[in-house]
Every structure is written in C-alpha cells, then in structure tokens.
Coordinates of C-alpha atoms in Angstrom, one line a residue:
Chain A
X28 CA 112.9 88.3 136.1
X29 CA 116.5 87.5 135.0
X30 CA 117.1 84.2 133.5
X31 CA 120.2 82.1 133.7
X32 CA 123.3 84.0 132.6
X33 CA 126.7 82.7 131.6
X34 CA 130.1 84.2 131.0
X35 CA 132.1 84.5 128.8
X36 CA 130.1 83.7 125.7
X37 CA 133.1 82.5 123.8
X38 CA 136.6 81.5 124.8
X39 CA 139.7 80.2 122.9
X40 CA 142.4 78.3 124.8
X41 CA 145.3 76.1 124.0
X42 CA 146.0 72.6 125.1
X43 CA 147.2 72.3 128.6
X44 CA 145.7 75.6 129.8
X45 CA 143.0 76.0 132.5
X46 CA 139.7 77.7 132.1
X47 CA 137.0 79.0 134.4
X48 CA 133.4 79.4 133.3
X49 CA 130.8 81.3 135.3
X50 CA 127.0 80.9 135.8
X51 CA 124.3 82.9 137.6
X52 CA 121.1 81.0 138.2
X53 CA 117.6 82.2 137.5
X54 CA 116.2 84.4 140.3
X55 CA 114.8 82.2 143.0
X56 CA 116.8 79.1 142.0
X57 CA 119.3 77.4 144.4
X58 CA 120.7 74.6 142.3
X59 CA 123.1 74.7 139.4
X60 CA 123.9 71.9 136.9
X61 CA 126.6 71.9 134.3
X62 CA 126.4 70.1 130.9
X63 CA 128.8 69.7 128.0
X64 CA 127.4 69.7 124.5
X65 CA 129.7 68.6 121.7
X66 CA 128.9 69.6 118.2
X67 CA 126.0 67.7 116.8
X68 CA 125.2 65.9 120.1
X69 CA 122.9 66.2 123.0
X70 CA 124.2 67.7 126.3
X71 CA 126.0 65.5 128.7
X72 CA 125.7 65.9 132.5
X73 CA 128.9 67.0 134.2
X74 CA 127.8 67.7 137.8
X75 CA 125.3 69.5 140.0
X76 CA 125.8 71.9 142.9
X77 CA 123.4 72.5 145.7
X78 CA 124.1 74.1 149.1
X79 CA 127.6 74.8 147.9
X80 CA 128.4 71.1 147.5
X81 CA 128.7 68.8 144.5
X82 CA 125.7 66.5 144.8
X83 CA 125.9 64.4 141.7
X84 CA 128.6 63.8 139.0
X85 CA 128.5 62.5 135.5
X86 CA 131.2 60.5 133.8
X87 CA 133.8 63.2 133.6
X88 CA 137.4 63.2 134.8
X89 CA 138.7 65.0 137.8
X90 CA 140.1 67.7 135.5
X91 CA 136.5 69.0 135.7
X92 CA 135.7 70.7 139.0
X93 CA 133.3 73.3 140.2
X94 CA 132.2 75.5 143.0
X95 CA 129.0 77.1 144.2
X96 CA 129.0 80.4 146.1
X97 CA 126.6 81.5 148.8
X98 CA 124.6 83.6 146.3
X99 CA 124.0 80.3 144.4
X100 CA 126.2 81.3 141.4
X101 CA 128.6 78.7 140.2
X102 CA 131.9 78.2 138.4
X103 CA 133.1 75.3 136.2
X104 CA 136.9 74.8 136.1
X105 CA 138.6 72.6 133.6
X106 CA 142.4 71.9 134.0
X107 CA 144.9 70.6 131.5
X108 CA 142.6 71.3 128.5
X109 CA 142.4 68.7 125.7
X110 CA 141.3 69.3 122.1
X111 CA 138.3 67.1 122.9
X112 CA 137.1 69.6 125.6
X113 CA 136.0 71.9 122.8
X114 CA 132.3 72.2 123.2
X115 CA 129.3 74.3 124.3
X116 CA 129.2 74.4 128.1
X117 CA 125.7 74.8 129.4
X118 CA 124.6 75.9 132.9
X119 CA 121.1 75.0 134.1
X120 CA 119.4 76.2 137.2
X121 CA 116.5 74.8 139.2
X122 CA 114.9 74.9 142.6
X123 CA 115.1 72.1 145.1
X124 CA 111.7 71.3 146.6
X125 CA 111.4 68.6 149.2
X126 CA 114.6 66.8 148.0
X127 CA 113.4 66.9 144.3
X128 CA 114.9 69.2 141.6
X129 CA 112.2 70.9 139.7
X130 CA 112.5 71.8 136.0
X131 CA 115.9 72.9 134.9
X132 CA 116.3 76.1 132.8
X133 CA 119.3 76.6 130.7
X134 CA 121.6 79.6 130.0
X135 CA 122.9 80.5 126.6
X136 CA 126.1 78.6 127.1
X137 CA 129.8 79.3 126.8
X138 CA 131.5 78.1 123.5
X139 CA 135.0 76.8 124.3
X140 CA 137.5 76.2 121.6
X141 CA 140.7 74.4 122.5
X142 CA 143.5 74.7 119.9
Chain B
X182 CA 123.2 54.0 132.9
X183 CA 120.1 55.6 131.6
X184 CA 120.0 56.2 127.8
X185 CA 117.6 58.0 125.6
X186 CA 117.4 57.2 121.9
X187 CA 115.9 59.9 119.7
X188 CA 114.8 59.5 116.2
X189 CA 115.0 60.5 113.5
X190 CA 118.4 62.3 113.8
X191 CA 117.7 64.6 110.9
X192 CA 114.4 65.6 109.3
X193 CA 113.8 67.9 106.3
X194 CA 110.3 68.6 105.3
X195 CA 108.2 71.1 103.4
X196 CA 106.1 73.8 105.1
X197 CA 102.6 72.5 105.9
X198 CA 103.7 68.9 106.5
X199 CA 103.2 67.0 109.7
X200 CA 106.0 65.2 111.6
X201 CA 106.7 63.1 114.7
X202 CA 109.9 62.8 116.7
X203 CA 110.4 59.8 119.0
X204 CA 112.3 59.4 122.2
X205 CA 112.7 55.9 123.6
X206 CA 114.5 54.3 126.6
X207 CA 114.6 51.1 128.5
X208 CA 114.6 53.1 131.7
X209 CA 111.8 54.7 133.6
X210 CA 112.0 58.5 134.1
X211 CA 110.2 60.6 136.7
X212 CA 109.5 63.2 134.1
X213 CA 110.5 63.9 130.5
X214 CA 111.2 67.3 129.0
X215 CA 111.3 68.6 125.5
X216 CA 113.6 71.4 124.5
X217 CA 114.3 73.3 121.4
X218 CA 117.7 74.7 120.7
X219 CA 118.9 77.3 118.1
X220 CA 122.5 77.3 116.9
X221 CA 124.9 78.8 119.5
X222 CA 122.2 79.1 122.2
X223 CA 121.0 77.1 125.1
X224 CA 118.1 74.7 125.0
X225 CA 114.7 76.4 125.7
X226 CA 112.1 74.4 127.5
X227 CA 109.0 73.5 125.6
X228 CA 107.1 71.2 127.9
X229 CA 107.5 68.8 130.9
X230 CA 105.4 65.7 131.0
X231 CA 105.2 63.8 134.3
X232 CA 102.3 61.3 134.3
X233 CA 102.3 58.1 132.3
X234 CA 100.0 58.5 129.3
X235 CA 99.9 62.3 129.6
X236 CA 99.3 64.4 126.5
X237 CA 100.1 68.1 126.4
X238 CA 99.4 70.5 123.5
X239 CA 101.3 73.7 122.8
X240 CA 99.6 75.3 119.8
X241 CA 100.7 73.0 116.9
X242 CA 102.9 70.8 119.0
X243 CA 101.5 67.7 120.8
X244 CA 103.7 65.9 123.4
X245 CA 102.9 62.5 124.7
X246 CA 104.5 60.5 127.6
X247 CA 104.3 56.7 127.4
X248 CA 102.2 54.8 129.9
X249 CA 105.3 53.2 131.4
X250 CA 107.2 56.6 131.4
X251 CA 110.0 55.2 129.2
X252 CA 109.2 56.9 126.0
X253 CA 107.8 60.1 124.5
X254 CA 106.8 61.6 121.2
X255 CA 106.5 65.1 119.8
X256 CA 104.1 65.7 116.9
X257 CA 104.1 68.9 115.0
X258 CA 101.1 69.7 112.8
X259 CA 101.4 71.9 109.7
X260 CA 105.1 72.7 110.3
X261 CA 106.4 76.2 109.5
X262 CA 109.9 77.5 108.8
X263 CA 110.0 79.0 112.2
X264 CA 109.8 75.5 113.7
X265 CA 113.4 74.8 112.3
X266 CA 115.8 73.9 115.1
X267 CA 117.3 71.1 117.2
X268 CA 114.7 69.3 119.3
X269 CA 116.0 67.5 122.4
X270 CA 114.2 65.2 124.7
X271 CA 115.6 64.8 128.3
X272 CA 114.6 62.4 131.0
X273 CA 114.8 63.3 134.6
X274 CA 116.0 60.9 137.3
X275 CA 113.8 60.0 140.2
X276 CA 115.2 62.9 142.2
X277 CA 115.2 65.1 139.2
X278 CA 118.8 65.9 139.8
X279 CA 120.2 65.0 136.4
X280 CA 118.9 65.1 132.9
X281 CA 119.7 62.4 130.4
X282 CA 119.4 63.9 126.9
X283 CA 118.8 62.2 123.6
X284 CA 121.1 63.0 120.7
X285 CA 118.5 65.4 119.2
X286 CA 116.5 65.8 116.1
X287 CA 117.6 68.5 113.7
X288 CA 114.4 69.7 112.0
X289 CA 114.5 71.8 108.9
X290 CA 111.2 73.2 107.5
X291 CA 111.6 74.5 104.0
X292 CA 109.2 77.3 102.7

C-alpha cells in the first residue's frame, strides 16, 4: 500500500522564479492538502483540493496556486519566488467521508531553497 | 483564527525520565492529532483523539484529550533515545478539512 509520495525531494531556485511541486496521495484517498513548514516551526495550511477544486485556503497570497488531477494527484505552484518561501512543503492526503475529512497522512515533503 | 500553543518548545532529558508535552487552545476542535517528525521528513501520525476526556495509550506514550476538546497532552514514560524528535499537535476543524498545528516540541533524550 503506497503512502503519500512527493517530488522532487529537494529544489533550489532563485528569487523571481516559479516552481511546481508534485504529490501523489495514499491509495484510496481523494483529498490533498498542502502545508508550508518553515525551519523550526509547525506546518501552516496552504490549501486543500477535493474533486479537482480548491475547497479551503489558508492565509497565503495568490502567488500560491494549485491543481488536482482526475487521478487525485496534485501540484502546488509558487510564482515570483521570495527568499521567505524557503521551507519544507508537505502534502497530506485524506479520504472524504460524508463531507468530513478523515485523518490526514503526510508525505516526506519537498525542501525548497530560494536564493 | 484557531491557534494551538504547544509547550515546552524544547526539552532535553536523560534516558529513563518521564515527560509531558502540552497543547492548548481557546478553540474547540473536532479532533486532535499528535505527530512525530524526524529532520527532513514529513510528520508521522501517532494518534488521533476525538472524544472529550479520551485517553489513548501507545506503548510508553499516553495521549489525553481535554473534556472541552480544547487541549491535549502527551506523556512519555521512561523515555528512550529513540523517542528523540519533533512532536507536533494538530487540531482538526469541524469538517476536518484543515489542520492547525502547534509550533512543536523538540525532544532530545540523552543516553
């Protein structure tokens, strides 16, 4: 039973560039949530995708956008990168049951460094 | 905005000691989850507590959810070096759609 997978594992970009991160959910899950974790802090919710639509969004600017595909995998795009976007980006998957999201399981994350 | 305050932020103890980590909020959560995270990896789920007053045990780890579902604690008995890691509590909203994380407790257990 494959868990949540993310790619790439590490990425180095320069300010102003754009980046795309990818996530495949755990088998049987239909919902993907993205979180940003700065060094020494807890993860912060970015947004969640279900049925190929953004369902909830945290306090992140429009530079952060996403997409969910029919196979439930997801992408996180960040435009006009800033130094402060350097962080571990975590993807979590879950299963929607009766309008409620069950427990979220996390992938290993993508470490993004913006220079 | 829901916030979770986790304490202590750092904890360094000797092998065999007991410890408790606290997670407090003024908000009610539908459930609360505890995760453990190793450097450079994603959080790994330890337990989910749902019912106010619920107590769950996982070997030497005991998790408790407050009666009002606003706070939780993690107690580790006879800590071992393998328990070293970042412990995160996370509260789920009523729909479970988003998790609000505490800042984490970095635990170091010295042999």
